[in-house]
Coordinates of C-alpha atoms in Angstrom, one line a residue:
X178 CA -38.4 14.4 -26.6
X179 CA -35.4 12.8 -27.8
X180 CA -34.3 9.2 -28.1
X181 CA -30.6 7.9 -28.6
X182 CA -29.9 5.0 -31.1
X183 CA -26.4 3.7 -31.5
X184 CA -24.8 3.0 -34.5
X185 CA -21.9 -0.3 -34.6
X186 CA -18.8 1.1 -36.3
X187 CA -16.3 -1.6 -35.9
X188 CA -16.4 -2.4 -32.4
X189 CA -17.3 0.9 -31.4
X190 CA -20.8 2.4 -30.5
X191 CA -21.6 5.6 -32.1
X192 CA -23.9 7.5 -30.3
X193 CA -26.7 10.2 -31.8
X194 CA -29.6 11.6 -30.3
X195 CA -32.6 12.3 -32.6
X196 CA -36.4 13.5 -32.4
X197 CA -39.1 11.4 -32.0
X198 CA -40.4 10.7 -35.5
X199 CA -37.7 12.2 -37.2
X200 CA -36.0 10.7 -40.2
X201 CA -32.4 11.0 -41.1
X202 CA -30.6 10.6 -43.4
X203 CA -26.7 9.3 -44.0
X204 CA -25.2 8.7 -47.4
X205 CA -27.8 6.6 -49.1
X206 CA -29.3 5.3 -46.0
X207 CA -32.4 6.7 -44.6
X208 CA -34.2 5.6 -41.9
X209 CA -36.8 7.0 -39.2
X210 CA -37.4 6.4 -35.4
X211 CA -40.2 6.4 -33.2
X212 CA -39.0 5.1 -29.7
X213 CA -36.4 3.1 -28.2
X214 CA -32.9 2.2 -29.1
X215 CA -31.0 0.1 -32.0
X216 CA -27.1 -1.2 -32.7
X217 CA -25.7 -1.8 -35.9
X218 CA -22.4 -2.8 -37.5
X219 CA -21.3 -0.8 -40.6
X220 CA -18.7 -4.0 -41.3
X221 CA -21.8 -6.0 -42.9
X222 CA -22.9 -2.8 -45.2
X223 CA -20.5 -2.5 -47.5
X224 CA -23.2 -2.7 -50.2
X225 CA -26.2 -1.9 -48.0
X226 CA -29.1 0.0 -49.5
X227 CA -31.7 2.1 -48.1
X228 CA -33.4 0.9 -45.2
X229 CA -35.9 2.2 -42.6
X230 CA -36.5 1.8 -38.8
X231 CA -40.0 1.4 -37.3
X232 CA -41.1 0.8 -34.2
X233 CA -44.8 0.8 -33.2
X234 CA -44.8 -1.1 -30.1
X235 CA -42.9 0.6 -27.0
X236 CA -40.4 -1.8 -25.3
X237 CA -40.7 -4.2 -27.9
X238 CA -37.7 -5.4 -30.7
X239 CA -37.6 -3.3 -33.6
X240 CA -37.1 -4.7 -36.8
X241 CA -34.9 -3.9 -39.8
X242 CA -36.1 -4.4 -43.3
X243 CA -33.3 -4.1 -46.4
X244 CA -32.2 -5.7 -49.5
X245 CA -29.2 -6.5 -51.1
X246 CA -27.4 -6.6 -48.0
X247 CA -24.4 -9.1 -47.9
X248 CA -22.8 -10.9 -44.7
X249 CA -22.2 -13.6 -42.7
X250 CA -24.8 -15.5 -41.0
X251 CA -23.7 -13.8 -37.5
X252 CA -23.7 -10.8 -39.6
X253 CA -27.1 -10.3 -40.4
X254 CA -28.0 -10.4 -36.4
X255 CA -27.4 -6.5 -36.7
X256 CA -28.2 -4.0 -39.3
X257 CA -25.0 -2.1 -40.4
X258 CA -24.4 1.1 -41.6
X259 CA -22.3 2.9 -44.1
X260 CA -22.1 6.6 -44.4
X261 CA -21.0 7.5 -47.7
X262 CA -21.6 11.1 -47.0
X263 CA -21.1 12.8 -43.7
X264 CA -22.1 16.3 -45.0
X265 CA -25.6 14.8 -45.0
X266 CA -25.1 15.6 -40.9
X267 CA -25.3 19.5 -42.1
X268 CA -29.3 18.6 -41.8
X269 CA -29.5 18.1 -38.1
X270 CA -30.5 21.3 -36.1
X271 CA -27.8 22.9 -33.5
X272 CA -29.7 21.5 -30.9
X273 CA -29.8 17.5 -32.1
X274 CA -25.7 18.3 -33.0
X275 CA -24.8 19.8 -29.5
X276 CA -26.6 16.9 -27.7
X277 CA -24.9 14.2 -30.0
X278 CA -21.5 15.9 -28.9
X279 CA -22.6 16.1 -25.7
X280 CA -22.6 12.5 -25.4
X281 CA -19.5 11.6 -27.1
X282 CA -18.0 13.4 -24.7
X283 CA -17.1 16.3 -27.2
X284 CA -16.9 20.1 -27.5
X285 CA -20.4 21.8 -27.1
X286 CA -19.7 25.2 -28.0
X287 CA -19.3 27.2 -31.1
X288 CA -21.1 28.1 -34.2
X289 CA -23.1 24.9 -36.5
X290 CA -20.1 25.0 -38.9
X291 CA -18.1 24.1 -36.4
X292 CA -20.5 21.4 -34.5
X293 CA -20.7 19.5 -38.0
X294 CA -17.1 19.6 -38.1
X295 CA -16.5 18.2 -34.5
X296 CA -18.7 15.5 -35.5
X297 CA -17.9 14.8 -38.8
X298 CA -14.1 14.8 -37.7
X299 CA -15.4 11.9 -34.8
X300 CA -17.1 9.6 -37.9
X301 CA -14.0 9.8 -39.9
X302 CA -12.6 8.8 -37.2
X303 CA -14.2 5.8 -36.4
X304 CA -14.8 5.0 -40.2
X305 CA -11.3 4.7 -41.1
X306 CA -9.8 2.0 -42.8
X307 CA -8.3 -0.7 -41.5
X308 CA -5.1 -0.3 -42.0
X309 CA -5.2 3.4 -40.4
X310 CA -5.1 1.6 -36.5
X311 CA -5.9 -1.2 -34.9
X312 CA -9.2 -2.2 -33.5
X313 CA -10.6 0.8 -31.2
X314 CA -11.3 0.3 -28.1
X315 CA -15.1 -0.1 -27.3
X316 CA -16.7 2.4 -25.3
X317 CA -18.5 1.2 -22.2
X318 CA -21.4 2.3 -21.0
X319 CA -20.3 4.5 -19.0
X320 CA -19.4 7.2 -21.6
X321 CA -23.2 7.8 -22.1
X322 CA -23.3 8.7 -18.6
X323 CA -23.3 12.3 -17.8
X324 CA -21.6 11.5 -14.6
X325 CA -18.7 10.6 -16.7
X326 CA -15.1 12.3 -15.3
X327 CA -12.8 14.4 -17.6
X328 CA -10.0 12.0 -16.8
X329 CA -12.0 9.0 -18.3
X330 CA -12.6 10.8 -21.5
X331 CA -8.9 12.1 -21.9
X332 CA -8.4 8.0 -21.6
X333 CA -11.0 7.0 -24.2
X334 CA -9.5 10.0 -26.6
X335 CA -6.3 8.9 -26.2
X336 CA -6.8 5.4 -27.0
X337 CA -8.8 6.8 -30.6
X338 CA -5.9 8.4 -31.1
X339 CA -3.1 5.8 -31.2
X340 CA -5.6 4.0 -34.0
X341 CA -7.0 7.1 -35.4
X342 CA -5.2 9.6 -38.7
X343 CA -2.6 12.9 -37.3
X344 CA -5.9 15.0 -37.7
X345 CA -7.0 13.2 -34.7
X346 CA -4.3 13.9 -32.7
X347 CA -4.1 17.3 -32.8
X348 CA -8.2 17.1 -32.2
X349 CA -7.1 15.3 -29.1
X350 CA -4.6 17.6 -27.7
X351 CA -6.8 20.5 -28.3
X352 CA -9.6 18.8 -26.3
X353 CA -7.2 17.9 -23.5
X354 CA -6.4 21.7 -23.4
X355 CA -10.0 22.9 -23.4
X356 CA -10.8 19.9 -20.6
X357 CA -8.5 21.5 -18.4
X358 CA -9.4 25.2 -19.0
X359 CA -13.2 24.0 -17.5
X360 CA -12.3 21.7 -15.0
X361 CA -8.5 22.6 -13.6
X362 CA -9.2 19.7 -10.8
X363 CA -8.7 17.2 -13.5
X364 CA -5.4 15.0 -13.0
X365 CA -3.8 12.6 -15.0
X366 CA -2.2 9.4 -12.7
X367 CA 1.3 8.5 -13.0
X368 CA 0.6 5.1 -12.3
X369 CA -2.6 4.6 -14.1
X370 CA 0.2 5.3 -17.3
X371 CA 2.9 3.3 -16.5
X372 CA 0.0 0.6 -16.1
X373 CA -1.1 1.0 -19.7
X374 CA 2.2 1.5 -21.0
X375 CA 2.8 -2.2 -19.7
X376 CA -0.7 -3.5 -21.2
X377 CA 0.3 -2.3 -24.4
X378 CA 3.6 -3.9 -24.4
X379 CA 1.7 -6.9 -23.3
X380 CA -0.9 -7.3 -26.1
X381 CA 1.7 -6.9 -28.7
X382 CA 1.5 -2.7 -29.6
X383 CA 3.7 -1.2 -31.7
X384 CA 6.7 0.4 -29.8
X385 CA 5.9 3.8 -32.2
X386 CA 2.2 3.5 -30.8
X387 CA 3.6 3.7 -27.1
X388 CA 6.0 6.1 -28.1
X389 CA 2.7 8.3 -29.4
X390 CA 1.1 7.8 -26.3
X391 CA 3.5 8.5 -24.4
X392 CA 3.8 12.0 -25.8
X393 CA 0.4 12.7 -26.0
X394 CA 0.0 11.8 -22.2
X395 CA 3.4 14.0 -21.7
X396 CA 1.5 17.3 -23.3
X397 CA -1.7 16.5 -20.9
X398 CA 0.4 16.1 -18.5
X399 CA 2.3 19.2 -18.2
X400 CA -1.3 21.0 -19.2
X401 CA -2.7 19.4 -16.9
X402 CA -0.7 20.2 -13.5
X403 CA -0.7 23.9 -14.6
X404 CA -3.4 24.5 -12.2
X405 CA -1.7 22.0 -9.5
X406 CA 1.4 23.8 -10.0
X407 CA -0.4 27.1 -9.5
X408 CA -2.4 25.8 -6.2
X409 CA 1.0 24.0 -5.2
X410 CA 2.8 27.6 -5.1
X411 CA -0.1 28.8 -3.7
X412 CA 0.4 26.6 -0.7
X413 CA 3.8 27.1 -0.2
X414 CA 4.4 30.3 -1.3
X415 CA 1.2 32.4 -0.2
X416 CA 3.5 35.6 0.5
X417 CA 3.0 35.8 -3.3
X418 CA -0.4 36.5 -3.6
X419 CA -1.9 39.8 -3.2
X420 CA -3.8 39.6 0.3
X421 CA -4.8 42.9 2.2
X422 CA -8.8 43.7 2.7
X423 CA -8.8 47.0 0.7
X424 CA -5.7 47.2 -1.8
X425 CA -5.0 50.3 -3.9
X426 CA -5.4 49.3 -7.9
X427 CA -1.0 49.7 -8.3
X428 CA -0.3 47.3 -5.0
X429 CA 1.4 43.8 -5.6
X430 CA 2.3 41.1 -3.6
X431 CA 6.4 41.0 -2.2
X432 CA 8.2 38.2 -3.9
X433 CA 11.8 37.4 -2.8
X434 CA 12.7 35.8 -5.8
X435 CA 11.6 38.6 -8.1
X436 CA 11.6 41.6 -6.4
X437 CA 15.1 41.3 -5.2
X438 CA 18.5 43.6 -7.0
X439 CA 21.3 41.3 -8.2
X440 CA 24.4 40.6 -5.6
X441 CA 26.7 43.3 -5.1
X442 CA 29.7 42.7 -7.5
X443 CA 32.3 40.1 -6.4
X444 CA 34.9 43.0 -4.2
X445 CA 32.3 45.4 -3.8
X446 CA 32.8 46.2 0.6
X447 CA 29.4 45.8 2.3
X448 CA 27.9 44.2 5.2
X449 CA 24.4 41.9 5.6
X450 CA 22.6 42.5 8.8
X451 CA 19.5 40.1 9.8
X452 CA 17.3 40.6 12.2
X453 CA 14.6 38.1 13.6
X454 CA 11.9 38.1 16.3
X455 CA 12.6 33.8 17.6
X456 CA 9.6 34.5 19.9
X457 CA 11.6 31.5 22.0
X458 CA 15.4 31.1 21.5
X459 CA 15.5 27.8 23.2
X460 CA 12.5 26.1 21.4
X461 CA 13.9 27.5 18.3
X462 CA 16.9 26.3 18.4
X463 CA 15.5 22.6 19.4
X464 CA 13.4 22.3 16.2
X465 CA 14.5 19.8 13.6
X466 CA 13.5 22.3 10.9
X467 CA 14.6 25.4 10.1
X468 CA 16.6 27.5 12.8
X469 CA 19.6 30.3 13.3
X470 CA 21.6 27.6 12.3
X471 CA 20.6 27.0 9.0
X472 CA 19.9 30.4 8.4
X473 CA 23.6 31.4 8.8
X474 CA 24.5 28.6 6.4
X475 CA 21.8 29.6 4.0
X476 CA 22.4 33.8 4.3
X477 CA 25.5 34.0 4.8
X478 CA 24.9 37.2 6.6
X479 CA 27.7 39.4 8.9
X480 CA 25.4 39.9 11.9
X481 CA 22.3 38.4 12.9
X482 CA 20.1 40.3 15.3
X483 CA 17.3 38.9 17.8
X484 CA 14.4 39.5 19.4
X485 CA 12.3 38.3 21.8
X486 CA 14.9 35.6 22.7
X487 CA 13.1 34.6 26.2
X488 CA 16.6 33.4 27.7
X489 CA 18.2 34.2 31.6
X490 CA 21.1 34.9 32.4
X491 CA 22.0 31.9 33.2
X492 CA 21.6 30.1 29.8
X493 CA 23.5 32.1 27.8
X494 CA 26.6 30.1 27.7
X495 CA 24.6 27.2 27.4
X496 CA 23.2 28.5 24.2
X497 CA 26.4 30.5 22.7
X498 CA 27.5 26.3 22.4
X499 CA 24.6 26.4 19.9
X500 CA 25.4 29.3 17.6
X501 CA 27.4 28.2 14.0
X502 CA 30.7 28.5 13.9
X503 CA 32.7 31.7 12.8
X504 CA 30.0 34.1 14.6
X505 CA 32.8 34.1 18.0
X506 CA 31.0 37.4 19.1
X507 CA 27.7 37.7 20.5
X508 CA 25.8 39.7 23.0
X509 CA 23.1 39.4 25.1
X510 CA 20.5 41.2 26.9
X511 CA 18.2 39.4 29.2
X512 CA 15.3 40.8 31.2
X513 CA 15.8 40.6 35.1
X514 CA 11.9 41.9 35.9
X515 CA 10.1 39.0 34.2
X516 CA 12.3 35.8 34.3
X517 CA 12.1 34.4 30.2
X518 CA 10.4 37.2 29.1
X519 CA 11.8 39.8 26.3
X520 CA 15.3 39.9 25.8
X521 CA 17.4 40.4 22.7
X522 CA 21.1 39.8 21.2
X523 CA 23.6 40.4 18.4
X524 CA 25.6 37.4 17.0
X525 CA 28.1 38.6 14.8
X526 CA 31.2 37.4 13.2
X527 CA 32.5 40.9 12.8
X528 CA 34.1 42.1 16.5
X529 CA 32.5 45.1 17.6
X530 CA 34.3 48.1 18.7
X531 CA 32.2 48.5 21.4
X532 CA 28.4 47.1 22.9
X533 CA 26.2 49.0 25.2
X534 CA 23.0 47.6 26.8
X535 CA 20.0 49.6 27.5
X536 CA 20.0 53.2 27.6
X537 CA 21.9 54.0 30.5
X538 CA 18.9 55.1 32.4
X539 CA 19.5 53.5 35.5
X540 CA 16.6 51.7 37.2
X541 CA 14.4 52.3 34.1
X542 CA 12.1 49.8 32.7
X543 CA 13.5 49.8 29.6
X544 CA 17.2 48.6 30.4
X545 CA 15.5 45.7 33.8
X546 CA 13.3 44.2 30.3
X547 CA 16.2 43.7 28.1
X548 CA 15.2 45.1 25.7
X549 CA 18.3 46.6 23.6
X550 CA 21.6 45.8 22.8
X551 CA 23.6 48.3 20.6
X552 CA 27.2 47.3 18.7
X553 CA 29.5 49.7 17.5
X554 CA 31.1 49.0 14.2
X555 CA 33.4 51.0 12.0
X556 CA 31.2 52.8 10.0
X557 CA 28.2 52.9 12.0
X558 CA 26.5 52.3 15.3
X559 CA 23.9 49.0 15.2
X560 CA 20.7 48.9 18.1
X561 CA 19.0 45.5 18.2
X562 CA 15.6 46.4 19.9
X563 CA 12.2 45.0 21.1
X564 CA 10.0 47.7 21.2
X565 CA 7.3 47.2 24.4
X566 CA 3.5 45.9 22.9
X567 CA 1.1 47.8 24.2
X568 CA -0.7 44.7 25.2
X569 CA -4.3 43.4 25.4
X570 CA -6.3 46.3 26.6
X571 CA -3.7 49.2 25.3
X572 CA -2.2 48.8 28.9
X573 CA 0.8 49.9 28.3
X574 CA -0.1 52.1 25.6
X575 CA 0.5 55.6 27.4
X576 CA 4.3 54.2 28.9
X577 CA 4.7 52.9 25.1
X578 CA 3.9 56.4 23.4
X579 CA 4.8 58.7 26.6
X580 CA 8.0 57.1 27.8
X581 CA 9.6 54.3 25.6
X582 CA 9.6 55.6 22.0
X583 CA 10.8 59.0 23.3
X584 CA 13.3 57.2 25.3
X585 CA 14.5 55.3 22.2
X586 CA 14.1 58.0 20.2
X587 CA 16.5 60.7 22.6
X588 CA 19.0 57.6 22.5
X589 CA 19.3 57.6 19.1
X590 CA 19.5 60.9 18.3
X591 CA 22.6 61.3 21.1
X592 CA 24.7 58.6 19.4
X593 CA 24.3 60.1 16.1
X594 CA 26.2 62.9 17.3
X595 CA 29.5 60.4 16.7
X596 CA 28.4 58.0 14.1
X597 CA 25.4 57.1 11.5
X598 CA 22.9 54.6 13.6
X599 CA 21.2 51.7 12.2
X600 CA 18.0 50.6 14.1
X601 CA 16.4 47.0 13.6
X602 CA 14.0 44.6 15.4
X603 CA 10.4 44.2 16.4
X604 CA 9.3 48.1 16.5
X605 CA 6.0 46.8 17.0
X606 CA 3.8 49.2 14.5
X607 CA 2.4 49.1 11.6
X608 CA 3.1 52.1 10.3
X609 CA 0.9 52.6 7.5
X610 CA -2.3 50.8 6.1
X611 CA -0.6 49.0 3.5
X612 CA 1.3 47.5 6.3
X613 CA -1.6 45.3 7.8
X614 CA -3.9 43.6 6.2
X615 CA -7.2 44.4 7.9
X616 CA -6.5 48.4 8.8
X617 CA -10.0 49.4 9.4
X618 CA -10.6 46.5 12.0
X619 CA -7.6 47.2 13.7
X620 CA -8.0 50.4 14.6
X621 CA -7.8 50.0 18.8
X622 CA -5.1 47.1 18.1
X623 CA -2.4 47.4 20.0
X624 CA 0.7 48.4 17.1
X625 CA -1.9 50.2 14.7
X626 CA -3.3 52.7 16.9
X627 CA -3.8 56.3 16.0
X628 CA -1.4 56.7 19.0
X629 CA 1.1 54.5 18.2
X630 CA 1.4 55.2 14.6
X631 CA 1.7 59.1 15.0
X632 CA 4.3 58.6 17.8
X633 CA 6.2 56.4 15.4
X634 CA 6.2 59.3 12.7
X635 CA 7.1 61.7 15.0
X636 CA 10.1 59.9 16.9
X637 CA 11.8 58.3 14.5
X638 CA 10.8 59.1 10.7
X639 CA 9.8 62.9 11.2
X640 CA 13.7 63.1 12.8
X641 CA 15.3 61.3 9.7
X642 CA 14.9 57.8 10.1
X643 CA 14.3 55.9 6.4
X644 CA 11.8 53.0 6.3
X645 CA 14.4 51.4 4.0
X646 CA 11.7 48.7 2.8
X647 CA 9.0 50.9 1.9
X648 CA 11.3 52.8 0.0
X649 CA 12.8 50.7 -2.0
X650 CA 9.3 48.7 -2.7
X651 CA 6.8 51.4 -2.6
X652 CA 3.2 49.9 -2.9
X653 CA 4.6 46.4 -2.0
X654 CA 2.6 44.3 0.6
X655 CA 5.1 42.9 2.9
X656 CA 4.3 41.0 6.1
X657 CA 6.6 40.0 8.9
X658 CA 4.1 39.0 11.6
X659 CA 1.4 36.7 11.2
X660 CA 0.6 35.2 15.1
X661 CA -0.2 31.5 15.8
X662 CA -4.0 31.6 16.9
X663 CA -5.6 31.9 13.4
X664 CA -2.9 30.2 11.2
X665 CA -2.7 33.5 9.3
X666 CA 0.6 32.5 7.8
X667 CA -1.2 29.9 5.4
X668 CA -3.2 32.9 4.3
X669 CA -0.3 36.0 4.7
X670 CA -2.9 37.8 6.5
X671 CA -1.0 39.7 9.0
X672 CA 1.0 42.7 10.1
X673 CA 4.9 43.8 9.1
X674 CA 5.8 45.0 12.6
X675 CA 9.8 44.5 11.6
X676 CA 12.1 47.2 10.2
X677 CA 15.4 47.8 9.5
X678 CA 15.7 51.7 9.7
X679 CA 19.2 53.7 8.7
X680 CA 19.0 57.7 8.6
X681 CA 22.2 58.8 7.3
X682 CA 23.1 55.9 5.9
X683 CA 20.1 55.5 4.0
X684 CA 21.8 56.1 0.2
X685 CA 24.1 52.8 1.6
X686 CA 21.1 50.3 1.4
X687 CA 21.7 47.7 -1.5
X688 CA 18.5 45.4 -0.6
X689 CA 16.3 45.5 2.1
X690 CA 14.2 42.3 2.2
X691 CA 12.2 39.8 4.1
X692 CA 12.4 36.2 4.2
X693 CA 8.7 34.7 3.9
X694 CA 10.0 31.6 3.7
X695 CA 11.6 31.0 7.0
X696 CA 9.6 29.4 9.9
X697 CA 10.2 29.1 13.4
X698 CA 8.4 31.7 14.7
X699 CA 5.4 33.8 14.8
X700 CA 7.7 36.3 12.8
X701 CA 9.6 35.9 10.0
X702 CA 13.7 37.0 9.3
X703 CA 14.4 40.0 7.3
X704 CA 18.0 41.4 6.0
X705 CA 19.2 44.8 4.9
X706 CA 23.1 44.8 2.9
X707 CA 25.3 47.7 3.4
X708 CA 27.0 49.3 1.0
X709 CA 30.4 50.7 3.5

C-alpha cells in the first residue's frame, strides 16, 4: 500500500509516493511514514537537521519534531526540506520511482538509471536558485489526477521551463515528442497561446522569456499536428492510401502528385485528351464547385471527352453557351430511345477533320442510345464511348458481351485500316482484380463478371488495344468509380471502369493519369497526353 506525501519546494508541491512504514532518506534528512499526507517548504531549511515523521493516529495531524531549524514565525507552520543529495533517490525501488514519475506527469519507461535521472533532473529543477527563473508556477491539484490530459501537462512543463536551467528545455521538448508519439489526438490551441502570450506581457515577463516560449510552443506545435496533418490528408486525399480487400505485398496506392512524369519540354508537339463520365451534364454544370469549366482552366487540355451526359437534343445549344471559351468545336450524341438517358460528346478546341456518330448500323441500339461519337484528327481517329452496364440482374449482360463489345470491337478494327484509333470513356469493366477493390464479392456484379472481363480481353486487348494506365503504373491501385449509395469516395473503395486505350499509338503516351481530386460525379476525370 502506498501513501503520497508532498514536499513544498518554493511554491511548488513535489509529489512522491512511498511504502507504508518506509523510511527515506534525502541529504541529511531522514524521516519515516505510516499513513496520511504532509507539505513542507524547503525555503525555511536552509539549516534543517534530521527530522522524522510519525503518525500513529489515522486521519489525525501529524507532527514534526526538529532542531536547529531557523525561520519566520509563518515559517515554522510547515516543515521544510533541503536535499543536499539527490543520489540518495538511487535507494528507492523501480516500482516507488515509476509511481513518483507517474504522478509528476513524467516518463515511466526505461531502465532504474534512467528513472533516477528523470527524477533527479525534476528536483534540480525545482531546487534551483533564485536567480535561475522566476517563481514557478504551482501545480494544482489536478496534476495528481490520473485523469489529467497530455495538453495540461505540455502547459505545466512549459511554464517549468521558462524558470527552469537549458537542461530543462531540452527535457521538455523531448517529453513533448514522446507525448505525442502515445497520444497523437493531443492538440495544442492557437488561442489558448496567444492568451498566455498576453498574460505574460501583462505580469511583467521578460520579452526573452516569451520569446522561449514561443519557440518551445512553435516545436510542439509543428510535432504536434504531425498526426493532424497525416489524418487531414487522409481526409482529403484518401486516393492515397492503399485500399483494396486483398492487395499483393508490391501494390501502392496512385498518387497524382508523385506518380506523375515531368511536362513534355516547352515545343515538344503533343496533344492532352480528358475524358469524364458527368453522370448529369446539366446538374454538373449548375454546381458552384468544381465543373468542365474549371477543369478546362485548371488542365488545359486539347479535347475533353464525355460520358453519360443525360442531355436531348434539344438542349444542346442551350448548353454549348456553357462550355469555356476557345473549345468552338463540340459534338454531341444524344439518345432518342430513353429521353435523358446515356449520351456522350467531344468538346475540343482542335477542329476535327471529320465526326461520325454511332456505328452506322442503322436502326441498332447502339447508335438510338447515343452512345458514341468518334472525331477524326490528323494523326489519329478519337471514339468517345459509353459502353452499355449490364444492369441490376445481368439483364443486359448477353446483348453487352454477344452484341455491343463485338460491335465496338468490329468498328474499331475497320477504321484502323486508315488511321491509329484512340478509344476512351466509361468501358464499364474492371478488367483485372487489382482494378476493384472487393474482387471476390463482386463476382456476379455487373462490369466484373467472368463474362464481361473475358469478352473485354478478347475484343479489344487480345486485338492490340494497350491499357495505357496499367502499363505505365503496373501494380498501382487506381479507381475511377466510386457510386453515391455508400459514400465510397471518402474511403476510395470502388472500381476503375474508365480507360483511355491507344493500340498503335501506344509508344506516343507521355502520361496517362486520373484525377482523384475532381468531384462532380460519381466518376472521376482522367487524361492521357500524346506525343504526335
Amino acid at each position: 500500500m502506498n501513501k503520497v506525501i508532498q514536499f513544498g519546494l518554493k511554491s511548488s508541491k513535489f509529489l512522491a509516493v512511498v511504502p507504508l512504514r518506509r523510511s527515506l532518506r534525502f541529504g541529511s534528512s531522514t524521516f519515516s511514514v505510516r499513513v496520511g499526507t504532509i507539505s513542507f517548504n524547503n525555503r525555511l531549511m536552509s539549516n534543517a537537521t534530521p527530522f522524522s515523521v510519525n503518525n500513529n493516529t489515522k486521519g489525525k495531524e501529524m507532527k514534526v519534531a526538529a532542531t536547529d531549524h531557523k525561520g519566520s514565525d509563518s515559517d515554522r507552520d510547515e516543515m521544510g526540506i533541503i536535499l543536499h543529495d539527490q543520489k540518495e533517490i538511487e535507494a528507492m525501488t523501480v516500482q516507488e520511482l515509476r509511481a513518483t514519475l507517474r504522478k509528476l506527469g513524467l516518463p515511466v519507461k526505461g531502465l532504474k538509471k534512467e528513472l533516477v535521472s528523470a527524477l533527479r533532473l525534476h528536483m534540480d529543477r525545482n531546487l534551483q536558485d533564485e536567480s535561475c527563473g522566476a517563481e514557478i508556477k504551482e501545480t494544482t491539484s489536478s496534476t495528481r489526477s490520473e485523469s489529467v490530459t497530455i495538453k495540461r501537462k505540455i502547459r505545466n512543463r512549459e511554464e517549468s521551463t521558462e524558470d527552469g536551467c537549458s537542461s530543462s528545455e531540452a527535457y521538455v521538448e523531448r517529453r513533448v515528442k514522446q507525448s505525442t508519439q502515445k497520444n497523437l489526438k493531443a492538440k495544442v490551441s492557437s488561442k489558448a497561446i496567444l492568451s498566455e502570450q498576453k498574460s505574460l506581457t501583462k505580469t511583467g515577463k521578460k520579452k526573452s522569456l516569451l520569446k522561449e516560449k514561443e519557440a518551445s510552443l512553435t516545436i510542439s506545435s509543428k510535432v504536434l499536428k504531425t498526426d493532424e496533418v497525416t489524418s487531414s490528408l487522409v481526409q482529403s486525399e484518401p486516393w492515397t492510401v492503399l485500399a483494396h480487400k486483398k492487395p499483393e505485398k508490391d501494390w501502392k496506392a496512385y498518387n497524382p502528385k508523385t506518380m506523375r512524369p515531368p511536362s513534355l519540354p516547352e515545343g515538344t508537339k503533343s496533344m492532352k485528351i480528358m475524358t469524364w463520365n458527368v453522370n448529369g451534364l446539366r446538374a454538373l454544370l449548375k454546381l458552384e464547385s468544381f465543373s468542365a469549366l474549371q477543369l478546362a482552366q485548371r488542365e488545359n487540355f486539347d479535347v475533353l471527352c464525355l460520358q453519360e451526359t443525360k442531355i436531348q437534343v434539344k438542349d444542346v445549344e442551350e448548353v454549348k453557351k456553357a462550355l469555356s471559351d476557345g473549345y468552338d468545336h463540340s459534338f454531341w450524341s444524344c439518345s432518342v430511345s430513353k429521353l435523358g438517358y446515356s449520351g456522350t460528346a467531344i468538346i475540343s478546341r482542335i477542329k476535327p477533320l471529320s465526326v461520325r456518330y454511332g456505328t452506322g448500323l442503322s436502326g441498332s441500339d447502339h447508335d438510338m442510345e447515343g452512345r458514341i461519337v468518334t472525331a477524326e484528327f490528323e494523326s489519329f481517329y478519337l471514339i468517345s464511348t459509353y459502353v452499355p452496364n449490364s444492369g441490376d440482374g445481368l439483364k443486359r449482360l448477353s446483348y453487352r458481351i454477344e452484341e455491343w463489345d463485338k460491335t465496338l470491337s468490329n468498328y474499331i478494327k475497320e477504321l484502323e485500316k486508315s488511321k491509329p484509333v484512340v478509344l476512351t470513356g466509361d468501358l464499364n469493366c474492371a478488367h483485372e482484380e487489382i482494378d476493384i477493390y472487393n474482387p471476390a464479392g463482386n463476382k456476379r456484379s455487373a462490369g466484373f463478371t467472368i463474362e464481361e472481363r473475358e469478352s473485354f480481353r478478347e475484343n479489344f486487348l487480345d486485338k492490340g488495344f494497350v491499357d495505357t494506365f496499367r502499363k505505365q503504373h503496373p501494380g498501382v491501385v487506381g479507381y475511377t468509380y466510386w457510386g453515391y449509395r455508400h459514400g465510397t469516395r471518402k474511403t476510395n473503395k470502388r472500381w476503375r471502369l474508365d480507360y483511355l486505350v491507344s493500340e498503335s499509338m501506344a509508344g506516343n503516351v507521355h502520361d496517362s493519369y486520373i484525377l482523384p481530386d475532381i468531384n462532380g460525379s460519381d466518376h472521376c476525370p482522367i487524361g492521357l497526353i500524346l506525343k504526335l
